[in-house]
Amino acid sequence: MGNILNKAFPISLKQEVKYIQKKLPLKLFSQNFSHPFQIFVDQENLFIPERIYFNEISKDVYESLSITQKTIVDCIYTRHCDGFVREKYLTNLLERGHYDYWVSPFIIKLTGEYVIEILSRIQKQVDQLNDAFIKDFLLENPPFHYLITQRIISYWNYYYRWDYSKEIYVGFDLIKYYTDCIES
């Protein structure tokens, strides 16, 4: 089980991830993770679970962690099966600031999902993102960038096109933001 999370973060964070794994409420003999998606961070091949299926870390344990450890935990829980949990940990990341390049895929992945409240949260706090990190990550992962863009369009078409035109749907603002970052 732990090997899955080790593959989701750069090797430079191996000891931090190993420590955090001991603190997570993983279930024995149960599925804790779904299949991963593959991305590159600084040319390092990472595999991040699409979803995690275990309870939240306790508040006391979370508060006892270092900033880097909290950031890792926040990234892990952006993959949670409950959208409210994903949004909560995304909020932690955005409020702390986007200071680590390896956080980029966890934030960008959320924009390719159907939960409009999460897309709105990211769009409202886009100034908290590091444009250079977003640019570098998207250029390093063109198939991932393409997939996220297609998912934004697809989810708008399936769930939101009757309520929001392309001009006002938050997902299209995020596509434009990604394009602006790449072209800057």
JSON list of C-alpha atoms in Angstrom, two decimals:
[
{"chain": "A", "resi": 1, "resn": "MET", "atom": "CA", "xyz": [0.00, 0.00, 0.00]},
{"chain": "A", "resi": 2, "resn": "GLY", "atom": "CA", "xyz": [2.69, 2.47, 0.98]},
{"chain": "A", "resi": 3, "resn": "ASN", "atom": "CA", "xyz": [4.50, 1.95, -2.27]},
{"chain": "A", "resi": 4, "resn": "ILE", "atom": "CA", "xyz": [1.56, 3.56, -4.06]},
{"chain": "A", "resi": 5, "resn": "LEU", "atom": "CA", "xyz": [2.02, 6.84, -2.23]},
{"chain": "A", "resi": 6, "resn": "ASN", "atom": "CA", "xyz": [5.80, 6.71, -2.63]},
{"chain": "A", "resi": 7, "resn": "LYS", "atom": "CA", "xyz": [5.25, 6.72, -6.39]},
{"chain": "A", "resi": 8, "resn": "ALA", "atom": "CA", "xyz": [2.95, 9.75, -6.17]},
{"chain": "A", "resi": 9, "resn": "PHE", "atom": "CA", "xyz": [5.65, 12.13, -4.95]},
{"chain": "A", "resi": 10, "resn": "PRO", "atom": "CA", "xyz": [9.21, 12.97, -5.98]},
{"chain": "A", "resi": 11, "resn": "ILE", "atom": "CA", "xyz": [11.93, 10.75, -4.55]},
{"chain": "A", "resi": 12, "resn": "SER", "atom": "CA", "xyz": [13.27, 13.77, -2.63]},
{"chain": "A", "resi": 13, "resn": "LEU", "atom": "CA", "xyz": [10.15, 13.52, -0.42]},
{"chain": "A", "resi": 14, "resn": "LYS", "atom": "CA", "xyz": [10.48, 9.79, 0.24]},
{"chain": "A", "resi": 15, "resn": "GLN", "atom": "CA", "xyz": [11.20, 10.11, 3.98]},
{"chain": "A", "resi": 16, "resn": "GLU", "atom": "CA", "xyz": [8.37, 12.62, 4.50]},
{"chain": "A", "resi": 17, "resn": "VAL", "atom": "CA", "xyz": [5.90, 10.39, 2.63]},
{"chain": "A", "resi": 18, "resn": "LYS", "atom": "CA", "xyz": [7.05, 7.34, 4.58]},
{"chain": "A", "resi": 19, "resn": "TYR", "atom": "CA", "xyz": [6.44, 9.19, 7.86]},
{"chain": "A", "resi": 20, "resn": "ILE", "atom": "CA", "xyz": [2.99, 10.38, 6.75]},
{"chain": "A", "resi": 21, "resn": "GLN", "atom": "CA", "xyz": [1.93, 6.89, 5.65]},
{"chain": "A", "resi": 22, "resn": "LYS", "atom": "CA", "xyz": [2.31, 5.74, 9.24]},
{"chain": "A", "resi": 23, "resn": "LYS", "atom": "CA", "xyz": [-0.12, 8.48, 10.31]},
{"chain": "A", "resi": 24, "resn": "LEU", "atom": "CA", "xyz": [-2.82, 7.86, 7.71]},
{"chain": "A", "resi": 25, "resn": "PRO", "atom": "CA", "xyz": [-5.90, 5.82, 8.68]},
{"chain": "A", "resi": 26, "resn": "LEU", "atom": "CA", "xyz": [-5.35, 3.20, 5.98]},
{"chain": "A", "resi": 27, "resn": "LYS", "atom": "CA", "xyz": [-7.66, 0.18, 6.02]},
{"chain": "A", "resi": 28, "resn": "LEU", "atom": "CA", "xyz": [-6.21, -3.29, 6.30]},
{"chain": "A", "resi": 29, "resn": "PHE", "atom": "CA", "xyz": [-7.37, -5.80, 3.70]},
{"chain": "A", "resi": 30, "resn": "SER", "atom": "CA", "xyz": [-9.35, -3.20, 1.85]},
{"chain": "A", "resi": 31, "resn": "GLN", "atom": "CA", "xyz": [-8.89, -1.08, -1.24]},
{"chain": "A", "resi": 32, "resn": "ASN", "atom": "CA", "xyz": [-7.39, 2.25, -0.23]},
{"chain": "A", "resi": 33, "resn": "PHE", "atom": "CA", "xyz": [-6.44, 3.50, -3.69]},
{"chain": "A", "resi": 34, "resn": "SER", "atom": "CA", "xyz": [-7.78, 3.35, -7.22]},
{"chain": "A", "resi": 35, "resn": "HIS", "atom": "CA", "xyz": [-5.65, 3.06, -10.34]},
{"chain": "A", "resi": 36, "resn": "PRO", "atom": "CA", "xyz": [-3.11, 5.87, -10.76]},
{"chain": "A", "resi": 37, "resn": "PHE", "atom": "CA", "xyz": [-2.60, 8.44, -13.48]},
{"chain": "A", "resi": 38, "resn": "GLN", "atom": "CA", "xyz": [0.90, 9.05, -14.77]},
{"chain": "A", "resi": 39, "resn": "ILE", "atom": "CA", "xyz": [2.64, 12.42, -14.96]},
{"chain": "A", "resi": 40, "resn": "PHE", "atom": "CA", "xyz": [6.16, 13.83, -14.90]},
{"chain": "A", "resi": 41, "resn": "VAL", "atom": "CA", "xyz": [7.56, 16.27, -12.35]},
{"chain": "A", "resi": 42, "resn": "ASP", "atom": "CA", "xyz": [11.06, 17.50, -13.16]},
{"chain": "A", "resi": 43, "resn": "GLN", "atom": "CA", "xyz": [11.41, 14.52, -15.51]},
{"chain": "A", "resi": 44, "resn": "GLU", "atom": "CA", "xyz": [10.57, 12.12, -12.68]},
{"chain": "A", "resi": 45, "resn": "ASN", "atom": "CA", "xyz": [7.81, 9.66, -13.55]},
{"chain": "A", "resi": 46, "resn": "LEU", "atom": "CA", "xyz": [5.06, 9.78, -10.89]},
{"chain": "A", "resi": 47, "resn": "PHE", "atom": "CA", "xyz": [1.88, 7.74, -10.47]},
{"chain": "A", "resi": 48, "resn": "ILE", "atom": "CA", "xyz": [-0.85, 9.51, -8.50]},
{"chain": "A", "resi": 49, "resn": "PRO", "atom": "CA", "xyz": [-3.99, 7.61, -7.41]},
{"chain": "A", "resi": 50, "resn": "GLU", "atom": "CA", "xyz": [-7.17, 8.74, -9.15]},
{"chain": "A", "resi": 51, "resn": "ARG", "atom": "CA", "xyz": [-9.00, 8.28, -5.84]},
{"chain": "A", "resi": 52, "resn": "ILE", "atom": "CA", "xyz": [-8.24, 7.35, -2.26]},
{"chain": "A", "resi": 53, "resn": "TYR", "atom": "CA", "xyz": [-10.73, 5.49, -0.07]},
{"chain": "A", "resi": 54, "resn": "PHE", "atom": "CA", "xyz": [-9.84, 6.02, 3.56]},
{"chain": "A", "resi": 55, "resn": "ASN", "atom": "CA", "xyz": [-10.92, 8.44, 6.26]},
{"chain": "A", "resi": 56, "resn": "GLU", "atom": "CA", "xyz": [-9.34, 11.80, 6.91]},
{"chain": "A", "resi": 57, "resn": "ILE", "atom": "CA", "xyz": [-6.26, 12.10, 9.03]},
{"chain": "A", "resi": 58, "resn": "SER", "atom": "CA", "xyz": [-7.04, 13.27, 12.57]},
{"chain": "A", "resi": 59, "resn": "LYS", "atom": "CA", "xyz": [-6.89, 17.00, 13.18]},
{"chain": "A", "resi": 60, "resn": "ASP", "atom": "CA", "xyz": [-4.37, 16.54, 16.02]},
{"chain": "A", "resi": 61, "resn": "VAL", "atom": "CA", "xyz": [-2.03, 14.54, 13.83]},
{"chain": "A", "resi": 62, "resn": "TYR", "atom": "CA", "xyz": [-2.42, 17.02, 10.95]},
{"chain": "A", "resi": 63, "resn": "GLU", "atom": "CA", "xyz": [-1.66, 19.99, 13.20]},
{"chain": "A", "resi": 64, "resn": "SER", "atom": "CA", "xyz": [1.51, 18.28, 14.48]},
{"chain": "A", "resi": 65, "resn": "LEU", "atom": "CA", "xyz": [3.00, 17.98, 10.97]},
{"chain": "A", "resi": 66, "resn": "SER", "atom": "CA", "xyz": [5.57, 20.24, 9.36]},
{"chain": "A", "resi": 67, "resn": "ILE", "atom": "CA", "xyz": [4.51, 22.54, 6.50]},
{"chain": "A", "resi": 68, "resn": "THR", "atom": "CA", "xyz": [5.94, 20.13, 3.91]},
{"chain": "A", "resi": 69, "resn": "GLN", "atom": "CA", "xyz": [4.18, 17.18, 5.55]},
{"chain": "A", "resi": 70, "resn": "LYS", "atom": "CA", "xyz": [0.89, 19.10, 5.63]},
{"chain": "A", "resi": 71, "resn": "THR", "atom": "CA", "xyz": [1.32, 19.92, 1.96]},
{"chain": "A", "resi": 72, "resn": "ILE", "atom": "CA", "xyz": [1.84, 16.24, 1.16]},
{"chain": "A", "resi": 73, "resn": "VAL", "atom": "CA", "xyz": [-1.27, 15.30, 3.17]},
{"chain": "A", "resi": 74, "resn": "ASP", "atom": "CA", "xyz": [-3.26, 18.04, 1.43]},
{"chain": "A", "resi": 75, "resn": "CYS", "atom": "CA", "xyz": [-2.16, 16.68, -1.96]},
{"chain": "A", "resi": 76, "resn": "ILE", "atom": "CA", "xyz": [-3.12, 13.13, -0.98]},
{"chain": "A", "resi": 77, "resn": "TYR", "atom": "CA", "xyz": [-6.59, 14.19, 0.13]},
{"chain": "A", "resi": 78, "resn": "THR", "atom": "CA", "xyz": [-7.24, 16.13, -3.10]},
{"chain": "A", "resi": 79, "resn": "ARG", "atom": "CA", "xyz": [-7.67, 12.61, -4.50]},
{"chain": "A", "resi": 80, "resn": "HIS", "atom": "CA", "xyz": [-10.31, 11.58, -1.93]},
{"chain": "A", "resi": 81, "resn": "CYS", "atom": "CA", "xyz": [-13.55, 9.93, -3.08]},
{"chain": "A", "resi": 82, "resn": "ASP", "atom": "CA", "xyz": [-15.61, 12.65, -1.33]},
{"chain": "A", "resi": 83, "resn": "GLY", "atom": "CA", "xyz": [-15.73, 15.98, -3.18]},
{"chain": "A", "resi": 84, "resn": "PHE", "atom": "CA", "xyz": [-16.12, 17.95, 0.06]},
{"chain": "A", "resi": 85, "resn": "VAL", "atom": "CA", "xyz": [-12.90, 16.41, 1.37]},
{"chain": "A", "resi": 86, "resn": "ARG", "atom": "CA", "xyz": [-11.11, 17.21, -1.91]},
{"chain": "A", "resi": 87, "resn": "GLU", "atom": "CA", "xyz": [-12.27, 20.81, -1.67]},
{"chain": "A", "resi": 88, "resn": "LYS", "atom": "CA", "xyz": [-11.20, 21.13, 1.98]},
{"chain": "A", "resi": 89, "resn": "TYR", "atom": "CA", "xyz": [-7.63, 20.01, 1.29]},
{"chain": "A", "resi": 90, "resn": "LEU", "atom": "CA", "xyz": [-7.45, 22.02, -1.92]},
{"chain": "A", "resi": 91, "resn": "THR", "atom": "CA", "xyz": [-8.37, 25.07, 0.14]},
{"chain": "A", "resi": 92, "resn": "ASN", "atom": "CA", "xyz": [-5.46, 24.32, 2.48]},
{"chain": "A", "resi": 93, "resn": "LEU", "atom": "CA", "xyz": [-3.10, 24.17, -0.51]},
{"chain": "A", "resi": 94, "resn": "LEU", "atom": "CA", "xyz": [-4.37, 27.40, -2.03]},
{"chain": "A", "resi": 95, "resn": "GLU", "atom": "CA", "xyz": [-4.32, 29.30, 1.25]},
{"chain": "A", "resi": 96, "resn": "ARG", "atom": "CA", "xyz": [-0.77, 28.14, 2.00]},
{"chain": "A", "resi": 97, "resn": "GLY", "atom": "CA", "xyz": [0.40, 29.16, -1.47]},
{"chain": "A", "resi": 98, "resn": "HIS", "atom": "CA", "xyz": [1.79, 27.23, -4.42]},
{"chain": "A", "resi": 99, "resn": "TYR", "atom": "CA", "xyz": [5.44, 27.12, -3.39]},
{"chain": "A", "resi": 100, "resn": "ASP", "atom": "CA", "xyz": [6.38, 23.62, -4.57]},
{"chain": "A", "resi": 101, "resn": "TYR", "atom": "CA", "xyz": [6.41, 22.54, -8.20]},
{"chain": "A", "resi": 102, "resn": "TRP", "atom": "CA", "xyz": [5.37, 18.98, -7.28]},
{"chain": "A", "resi": 103, "resn": "VAL", "atom": "CA", "xyz": [2.00, 20.28, -6.01]},
{"chain": "A", "resi": 104, "resn": "SER", "atom": "CA", "xyz": [0.99, 21.34, -9.54]},
{"chain": "A", "resi": 105, "resn": "PRO", "atom": "CA", "xyz": [-0.49, 18.03, -10.78]},
{"chain": "A", "resi": 106, "resn": "PHE", "atom": "CA", "xyz": [-2.72, 17.72, -7.73]},
{"chain": "A", "resi": 107, "resn": "ILE", "atom": "CA", "xyz": [-4.28, 21.14, -8.35]},
{"chain": "A", "resi": 108, "resn": "ILE", "atom": "CA", "xyz": [-4.50, 20.85, -12.13]},
{"chain": "A", "resi": 109, "resn": "LYS", "atom": "CA", "xyz": [-6.06, 17.37, -11.92]},
{"chain": "A", "resi": 110, "resn": "LEU", "atom": "CA", "xyz": [-8.95, 18.81, -9.92]},
{"chain": "A", "resi": 111, "resn": "THR", "atom": "CA", "xyz": [-9.81, 21.19, -12.77]},
{"chain": "A", "resi": 112, "resn": "GLY", "atom": "CA", "xyz": [-10.55, 18.20, -14.99]},
{"chain": "A", "resi": 113, "resn": "GLU", "atom": "CA", "xyz": [-13.30, 16.97, -12.70]},
{"chain": "A", "resi": 114, "resn": "TYR", "atom": "CA", "xyz": [-17.03, 17.69, -12.73]},
{"chain": "A", "resi": 115, "resn": "VAL", "atom": "CA", "xyz": [-17.40, 19.40, -9.33]},
{"chain": "A", "resi": 116, "resn": "ILE", "atom": "CA", "xyz": [-18.05, 23.01, -10.28]},
{"chain": "A", "resi": 117, "resn": "GLU", "atom": "CA", "xyz": [-17.52, 24.24, -6.72]},
{"chain": "A", "resi": 118, "resn": "ILE", "atom": "CA", "xyz": [-13.93, 22.99, -6.85]},
{"chain": "A", "resi": 119, "resn": "LEU", "atom": "CA", "xyz": [-13.33, 24.62, -10.23]},
{"chain": "A", "resi": 120, "resn": "SER", "atom": "CA", "xyz": [-14.78, 27.87, -8.85]},
{"chain": "A", "resi": 121, "resn": "ARG", "atom": "CA", "xyz": [-12.53, 27.69, -5.78]},
{"chain": "A", "resi": 122, "resn": "ILE", "atom": "CA", "xyz": [-9.45, 27.32, -8.00]},
{"chain": "A", "resi": 123, "resn": "GLN", "atom": "CA", "xyz": [-10.56, 30.07, -10.38]},
{"chain": "A", "resi": 124, "resn": "LYS", "atom": "CA", "xyz": [-11.24, 32.49, -7.51]},
{"chain": "A", "resi": 125, "resn": "GLN", "atom": "CA", "xyz": [-7.81, 31.83, -6.04]},
{"chain": "A", "resi": 126, "resn": "VAL", "atom": "CA", "xyz": [-5.89, 31.53, -9.30]},
{"chain": "A", "resi": 127, "resn": "ASP", "atom": "CA", "xyz": [-3.64, 34.35, -8.07]},
{"chain": "A", "resi": 128, "resn": "GLN", "atom": "CA", "xyz": [-2.38, 31.90, -5.41]},
{"chain": "A", "resi": 129, "resn": "LEU", "atom": "CA", "xyz": [-0.98, 29.64, -8.14]},
{"chain": "A", "resi": 130, "resn": "ASN", "atom": "CA", "xyz": [2.57, 29.94, -9.38]},
{"chain": "A", "resi": 131, "resn": "ASP", "atom": "CA", "xyz": [2.18, 30.68, -13.10]},
{"chain": "A", "resi": 132, "resn": "ALA", "atom": "CA", "xyz": [5.73, 29.51, -13.87]},
{"chain": "A", "resi": 133, "resn": "PHE", "atom": "CA", "xyz": [5.08, 26.15, -12.17]},
{"chain": "A", "resi": 134, "resn": "ILE", "atom": "CA", "xyz": [1.80, 25.75, -14.08]},
{"chain": "A", "resi": 135, "resn": "LYS", "atom": "CA", "xyz": [3.52, 26.57, -17.36]},
{"chain": "A", "resi": 136, "resn": "ASP", "atom": "CA", "xyz": [6.45, 24.22, -16.74]},
{"chain": "A", "resi": 137, "resn": "PHE", "atom": "CA", "xyz": [4.19, 21.40, -15.60]},
{"chain": "A", "resi": 138, "resn": "LEU", "atom": "CA", "xyz": [1.83, 21.67, -18.58]},
{"chain": "A", "resi": 139, "resn": "LEU", "atom": "CA", "xyz": [4.75, 21.84, -21.02]},
{"chain": "A", "resi": 140, "resn": "GLU", "atom": "CA", "xyz": [6.32, 18.81, -19.34]},
{"chain": "A", "resi": 141, "resn": "ASN", "atom": "CA", "xyz": [3.00, 16.90, -19.58]},
{"chain": "A", "resi": 142, "resn": "PRO", "atom": "CA", "xyz": [1.27, 17.75, -22.90]},
{"chain": "A", "resi": 143, "resn": "PRO", "atom": "CA", "xyz": [-0.95, 14.61, -22.95]},
{"chain": "A", "resi": 144, "resn": "PHE", "atom": "CA", "xyz": [-2.12, 15.41, -19.40]},
{"chain": "A", "resi": 145, "resn": "HIS", "atom": "CA", "xyz": [-2.81, 19.03, -20.38]},
{"chain": "A", "resi": 146, "resn": "TYR", "atom": "CA", "xyz": [-4.81, 17.84, -23.38]},
{"chain": "A", "resi": 147, "resn": "LEU", "atom": "CA", "xyz": [-6.79, 15.37, -21.24]},
{"chain": "A", "resi": 148, "resn": "ILE", "atom": "CA", "xyz": [-7.65, 18.01, -18.61]},
{"chain": "A", "resi": 149, "resn": "THR", "atom": "CA", "xyz": [-8.79, 20.44, -21.31]},
{"chain": "A", "resi": 150, "resn": "GLN", "atom": "CA", "xyz": [-10.96, 17.77, -22.93]},
{"chain": "A", "resi": 151, "resn": "ARG", "atom": "CA", "xyz": [-12.49, 16.80, -19.59]},
{"chain": "A", "resi": 152, "resn": "ILE", "atom": "CA", "xyz": [-13.34, 20.42, -18.77]},
{"chain": "A", "resi": 153, "resn": "ILE", "atom": "CA", "xyz": [-15.11, 20.71, -22.12]},
{"chain": "A", "resi": 154, "resn": "SER", "atom": "CA", "xyz": [-16.80, 17.33, -21.78]},
{"chain": "A", "resi": 155, "resn": "TYR", "atom": "CA", "xyz": [-18.10, 17.93, -18.26]},
{"chain": "A", "resi": 156, "resn": "TRP", "atom": "CA", "xyz": [-19.40, 21.36, -19.28]},
{"chain": "A", "resi": 157, "resn": "ASN", "atom": "CA", "xyz": [-21.16, 19.76, -22.25]},
{"chain": "A", "resi": 158, "resn": "TYR", "atom": "CA", "xyz": [-22.70, 16.98, -20.17]},
{"chain": "A", "resi": 159, "resn": "TYR", "atom": "CA", "xyz": [-23.56, 18.73, -16.87]},
{"chain": "A", "resi": 160, "resn": "TYR", "atom": "CA", "xyz": [-23.48, 22.50, -17.27]},
{"chain": "A", "resi": 161, "resn": "ARG", "atom": "CA", "xyz": [-24.09, 23.68, -20.83]},
{"chain": "A", "resi": 162, "resn": "TRP", "atom": "CA", "xyz": [-27.79, 24.33, -20.13]},
{"chain": "A", "resi": 163, "resn": "ASP", "atom": "CA", "xyz": [-26.98, 26.55, -17.15]},
{"chain": "A", "resi": 164, "resn": "TYR", "atom": "CA", "xyz": [-23.74, 28.23, -18.27]},
{"chain": "A", "resi": 165, "resn": "SER", "atom": "CA", "xyz": [-22.63, 29.43, -21.68]},
{"chain": "A", "resi": 166, "resn": "LYS", "atom": "CA", "xyz": [-19.00, 28.89, -22.65]},
{"chain": "A", "resi": 167, "resn": "GLU", "atom": "CA", "xyz": [-18.40, 32.56, -21.95]},
{"chain": "A", "resi": 168, "resn": "ILE", "atom": "CA", "xyz": [-19.32, 32.28, -18.27]},
{"chain": "A", "resi": 169, "resn": "TYR", "atom": "CA", "xyz": [-18.46, 28.67, -17.38]},
{"chain": "A", "resi": 170, "resn": "VAL", "atom": "CA", "xyz": [-15.56, 28.63, -14.91]},
{"chain": "A", "resi": 171, "resn": "GLY", "atom": "CA", "xyz": [-13.83, 25.72, -16.65]},
{"chain": "A", "resi": 172, "resn": "PHE", "atom": "CA", "xyz": [-13.25, 27.78, -19.77]},
{"chain": "A", "resi": 173, "resn": "ASP", "atom": "CA", "xyz": [-11.65, 30.49, -17.61]},
{"chain": "A", "resi": 174, "resn": "LEU", "atom": "CA", "xyz": [-9.22, 27.84, -16.36]},
{"chain": "A", "resi": 175, "resn": "ILE", "atom": "CA", "xyz": [-8.46, 26.66, -19.90]},
{"chain": "A", "resi": 176, "resn": "LYS", "atom": "CA", "xyz": [-7.67, 30.27, -20.80]},
{"chain": "A", "resi": 177, "resn": "TYR", "atom": "CA", "xyz": [-5.50, 30.61, -17.69]},
{"chain": "A", "resi": 178, "resn": "TYR", "atom": "CA", "xyz": [-3.50, 27.52, -18.71]},
{"chain": "A", "resi": 179, "resn": "THR", "atom": "CA", "xyz": [-3.11, 28.87, -22.24]},
{"chain": "A", "resi": 180, "resn": "ASP", "atom": "CA", "xyz": [-1.98, 32.26, -20.92]},
{"chain": "A", "resi": 181, "resn": "CYS", "atom": "CA", "xyz": [0.58, 30.58, -18.64]},
{"chain": "A", "resi": 182, "resn": "ILE", "atom": "CA", "xyz": [2.02, 28.55, -21.52]},
{"chain": "A", "resi": 183, "resn": "GLU", "atom": "CA", "xyz": [2.18, 31.55, -23.83]},
{"chain": "A", "resi": 184, "resn": "SER", "atom": "CA", "xyz": [3.80, 33.85, -21.27]}
]
